[in-house]
Structure formats: C-alpha cells, structure tokens
Amino acid sequence: MANIASSKKDARRSAVRAVRNRSLKSSVKTKVSKFRRAAAEGAEDTEQLALTAASALDRAASKGVLHARNAARRKSRLMKRLNASGLTDQAATKPAAKPAKPVKKAAKATAKPVTKAVTKAAKADKAEKPASATKRSPRKTSS
C-alpha cells in the first residue's frame, strides 16, 4: 500500500476508473456478441445491431477505454461480417442524395470590412492597462 497521500489518492482514482472502464468494455463486448449471434442466425435486425455495436466502439474509443485503432479494427471486422452475411438492405446502406443547397446572396456592400487599423486600435486599448495590475512582485529570498 502506498504511504504518500498523493499516491493513495491516485490508487483510489485508478480503482474507480478501472470499474468504470470494465463496465464500458463489458457493454461493448455484449453489443458485439449480440451482433455476431444475430448475423450467424440471419436475424432481421442484424444491421441495426451492427450500427449499435459500432457506435459503442466509437464511444469507448472517445473515452479512452479502447485505443482508437483497436476500435477501428473491430468496427472494420464488424462491417466485413455484416457485408458477408448478405443481410444488408442496399438502399439503406447508401446515403440518400442531398438536395442542392440554395445559392447564397452576395454580402451587403454596407458591411465594413475588418482592417488592420481596427485591429491595431483594439491592441492599443489592451496595452493601456496599468502596468501594476499585470506585474507580480518579486519573490523574497531567505538568507
């Protein structure tokens, strides 16, 4: 057991993190295994389970529970298995074509462009602060 207070605190925090990470890893494993089971049986909701498992892997990677490349590799294997099962709906996997965006109107001529003079003036305002507010007093040294 650690003797130093900061080491004791670090050990407590590590234990809390380990429990949290364990539950997150477990839920990811559960979602992946549900997808694998559904793919093997040829269930109808296989595609939805694959998306759920991929989302869980992304979430675990963003929280640092899994390494990003580990999550990417596992997602790639999931999608490969999903495509090999032949249960995907081809229309659902392709994103729908987005409608064309309307053309934006030209900016108003009355709007003033930001110039160097304006930014220099703003810097000058900042520089006018009293020097005593920004400087720290020198440290006292013991002799």
mmCIF file of C-alpha atoms in Angstrom:
data_model
loop_
_atom_site.group_PDB
_atom_site.id
_atom_site.type_symbol
_atom_site.label_atom_id
_atom_site.label_comp_id
_atom_site.label_asym_id
_atom_site.label_seq_id
_atom_site.Cartn_x
_atom_site.Cartn_y
_atom_site.Cartn_z
ATOM 1 C CA MET A 1 0.000 0.000 0.000
ATOM 2 C CA ALA A 2 1.210 3.494 -0.810
ATOM 3 C CA ASN A 3 2.441 5.701 2.020
ATOM 4 C CA ILE A 4 2.314 9.096 0.332
ATOM 5 C CA ALA A 5 -1.059 10.852 0.329
ATOM 6 C CA SER A 6 -0.992 11.646 -3.396
ATOM 7 C CA SER A 7 -0.144 8.010 -4.174
ATOM 8 C CA LYS A 8 -3.062 6.849 -2.040
ATOM 9 C CA LYS A 9 -5.391 9.203 -3.870
ATOM 10 C CA ASP A 10 -4.029 8.029 -7.229
ATOM 11 C CA ALA A 11 -4.669 4.409 -6.235
ATOM 12 C CA ARG A 12 -8.265 5.246 -5.272
ATOM 13 C CA ARG A 13 -8.858 7.093 -8.546
ATOM 14 C CA SER A 14 -7.331 4.235 -10.538
ATOM 15 C CA ALA A 15 -9.676 1.774 -8.860
ATOM 16 C CA VAL A 16 -12.706 3.937 -9.691
ATOM 17 C CA ARG A 17 -11.571 4.316 -13.310
ATOM 18 C CA ALA A 18 -10.951 0.569 -13.616
ATOM 19 C CA VAL A 19 -14.518 -0.201 -12.535
ATOM 20 C CA ARG A 20 -15.938 2.359 -14.962
ATOM 21 C CA ASN A 21 -13.770 1.092 -17.823
ATOM 22 C CA ARG A 22 -14.658 -2.525 -17.038
ATOM 23 C CA SER A 23 -18.385 -1.823 -17.312
ATOM 24 C CA LEU A 24 -17.933 0.096 -20.579
ATOM 25 C CA LYS A 25 -15.766 -2.676 -22.076
ATOM 26 C CA SER A 26 -18.322 -5.250 -20.976
ATOM 27 C CA SER A 27 -21.184 -3.392 -22.651
ATOM 28 C CA VAL A 28 -19.160 -3.115 -25.883
ATOM 29 C CA LYS A 29 -18.448 -6.850 -25.814
ATOM 30 C CA THR A 30 -22.138 -7.581 -25.205
ATOM 31 C CA LYS A 31 -23.235 -5.471 -28.176
ATOM 32 C CA VAL A 32 -20.636 -7.044 -30.465
ATOM 33 C CA SER A 33 -21.600 -10.574 -29.399
ATOM 34 C CA LYS A 34 -25.312 -9.815 -29.924
ATOM 35 C CA PHE A 35 -24.498 -8.696 -33.459
ATOM 36 C CA ARG A 36 -22.396 -11.812 -34.141
ATOM 37 C CA ARG A 37 -25.148 -14.072 -32.847
ATOM 38 C CA ALA A 38 -27.772 -12.306 -34.983
ATOM 39 C CA ALA A 39 -25.536 -12.461 -38.075
ATOM 40 C CA ALA A 40 -24.987 -16.192 -37.587
ATOM 41 C CA GLU A 41 -28.731 -16.805 -37.226
ATOM 42 C CA GLY A 42 -29.681 -14.493 -40.091
ATOM 43 C CA ALA A 43 -31.929 -12.268 -37.967
ATOM 44 C CA GLU A 44 -33.663 -9.253 -39.460
ATOM 45 C CA ASP A 45 -32.276 -6.656 -37.034
ATOM 46 C CA THR A 46 -28.644 -7.561 -37.790
ATOM 47 C CA GLU A 47 -27.904 -4.243 -39.482
ATOM 48 C CA GLN A 48 -29.256 -2.231 -36.551
ATOM 49 C CA LEU A 49 -27.206 -4.324 -34.111
ATOM 50 C CA ALA A 50 -24.089 -3.679 -36.210
ATOM 51 C CA LEU A 51 -24.671 0.062 -36.065
ATOM 52 C CA THR A 52 -25.224 -0.115 -32.306
ATOM 53 C CA ALA A 53 -22.014 -2.093 -31.810
ATOM 54 C CA ALA A 54 -20.026 0.320 -33.994
ATOM 55 C CA SER A 55 -21.408 3.261 -32.036
ATOM 56 C CA ALA A 56 -20.420 1.605 -28.756
ATOM 57 C CA LEU A 57 -16.901 1.024 -30.070
ATOM 58 C CA ASP A 58 -16.646 4.689 -31.104
ATOM 59 C CA ARG A 59 -17.856 5.822 -27.694
ATOM 60 C CA ALA A 60 -15.333 3.600 -25.888
ATOM 61 C CA ALA A 61 -12.529 4.937 -28.086
ATOM 62 C CA SER A 62 -13.533 8.557 -27.479
ATOM 63 C CA LYS A 63 -13.486 7.990 -23.721
ATOM 64 C CA GLY A 64 -10.063 6.355 -23.885
ATOM 65 C CA VAL A 65 -11.224 2.912 -22.768
ATOM 66 C CA LEU A 66 -10.177 1.411 -26.107
ATOM 67 C CA HIS A 67 -7.412 2.647 -28.358
ATOM 68 C CA ALA A 68 -8.752 4.384 -31.450
ATOM 69 C CA ARG A 69 -7.060 1.931 -33.818
ATOM 70 C CA ASN A 70 -8.351 -1.042 -31.840
ATOM 71 C CA ALA A 71 -11.889 0.295 -32.170
ATOM 72 C CA ALA A 72 -11.395 0.991 -35.887
ATOM 73 C CA ARG A 73 -10.097 -2.542 -36.486
ATOM 74 C CA ARG A 74 -13.014 -4.098 -34.624
ATOM 75 C CA LYS A 75 -15.539 -1.913 -36.495
ATOM 76 C CA SER A 76 -13.954 -2.929 -39.778
ATOM 77 C CA ARG A 77 -14.336 -6.592 -38.865
ATOM 78 C CA LEU A 78 -17.964 -5.999 -37.860
ATOM 79 C CA MET A 79 -18.787 -4.370 -41.173
ATOM 80 C CA LYS A 80 -16.948 -7.077 -43.097
ATOM 81 C CA ARG A 81 -19.024 -9.698 -41.294
ATOM 82 C CA LEU A 82 -22.226 -7.721 -41.916
ATOM 83 C CA ASN A 83 -21.498 -7.445 -45.640
ATOM 84 C CA ALA A 84 -20.560 -11.126 -45.854
ATOM 85 C CA SER A 85 -23.855 -12.128 -44.254
ATOM 86 C CA GLY A 86 -25.743 -10.620 -47.194
ATOM 87 C CA LEU A 87 -28.489 -9.332 -44.892
ATOM 88 C CA THR A 88 -27.958 -5.636 -45.557
ATOM 89 C CA ASP A 89 -30.538 -3.610 -47.375
ATOM 90 C CA GLN A 90 -28.648 -1.983 -50.264
ATOM 91 C CA ALA A 91 -30.941 1.068 -50.298
ATOM 92 C CA ALA A 92 -30.460 1.648 -46.577
ATOM 93 C CA THR A 93 -26.664 1.470 -46.650
ATOM 94 C CA LYS A 94 -26.264 4.144 -49.327
ATOM 95 C CA PRO A 95 -26.950 7.654 -48.083
ATOM 96 C CA ALA A 96 -29.768 9.464 -49.802
ATOM 97 C CA ALA A 97 -28.746 12.158 -52.256
ATOM 98 C CA LYS A 98 -28.749 15.531 -50.594
ATOM 99 C CA PRO A 99 -30.758 18.287 -52.256
ATOM 100 C CA ALA A 100 -28.723 21.093 -53.763
ATOM 101 C CA LYS A 101 -28.066 23.992 -51.437
ATOM 102 C CA PRO A 102 -29.526 27.338 -52.481
ATOM 103 C CA VAL A 103 -27.007 29.879 -53.700
ATOM 104 C CA LYS A 104 -26.189 32.469 -51.078
ATOM 105 C CA LYS A 105 -26.779 36.093 -51.934
ATOM 106 C CA ALA A 106 -23.809 38.429 -52.146
ATOM 107 C CA ALA A 107 -22.805 40.147 -48.918
ATOM 108 C CA LYS A 108 -24.168 43.607 -48.344
ATOM 109 C CA ALA A 109 -21.929 46.388 -49.599
ATOM 110 C CA THR A 110 -22.607 48.447 -46.463
ATOM 111 C CA ALA A 111 -20.812 45.972 -44.203
ATOM 112 C CA LYS A 112 -17.448 47.360 -43.154
ATOM 113 C CA PRO A 113 -14.504 45.031 -43.698
ATOM 114 C CA VAL A 114 -12.167 44.459 -40.784
ATOM 115 C CA THR A 115 -8.971 46.348 -41.421
ATOM 116 C CA LYS A 116 -5.552 46.419 -39.873
ATOM 117 C CA ALA A 117 -6.305 49.821 -38.389
ATOM 118 C CA VAL A 118 -9.256 48.412 -36.450
ATOM 119 C CA THR A 119 -7.226 45.516 -35.060
ATOM 120 C CA LYS A 120 -4.330 47.847 -34.156
ATOM 121 C CA ALA A 121 -6.756 50.065 -32.262
ATOM 122 C CA ALA A 122 -8.023 47.071 -30.312
ATOM 123 C CA LYS A 123 -4.458 46.090 -29.422
ATOM 124 C CA ALA A 124 -3.732 49.649 -28.303
ATOM 125 C CA ASP A 125 -6.736 49.538 -25.948
ATOM 126 C CA LYS A 126 -5.371 46.393 -24.362
ATOM 127 C CA ALA A 127 -1.926 47.935 -23.981
ATOM 128 C CA GLU A 128 -3.322 50.873 -21.974
ATOM 129 C CA LYS A 129 -3.882 48.730 -18.882
ATOM 130 C CA PRO A 130 -1.896 49.875 -15.875
ATOM 131 C CA ALA A 131 1.408 48.083 -15.546
ATOM 132 C CA SER A 132 0.926 47.499 -11.810
ATOM 133 C CA ALA A 133 -2.071 45.244 -12.468
ATOM 134 C CA THR A 134 -0.104 42.854 -14.659
ATOM 135 C CA LYS A 135 3.289 42.717 -12.921
ATOM 136 C CA ARG A 136 3.953 40.461 -9.991
ATOM 137 C CA SER A 137 6.007 41.471 -7.012
ATOM 138 C CA PRO A 138 9.478 39.901 -6.783
ATOM 139 C CA ARG A 139 9.872 36.904 -4.537
ATOM 140 C CA LYS A 140 11.501 37.308 -1.206
ATOM 141 C CA THR A 141 14.547 35.168 -0.714
ATOM 142 C CA SER A 142 15.708 33.923 2.623
ATOM 143 C CA SER A 143 19.349 34.493 3.526
#
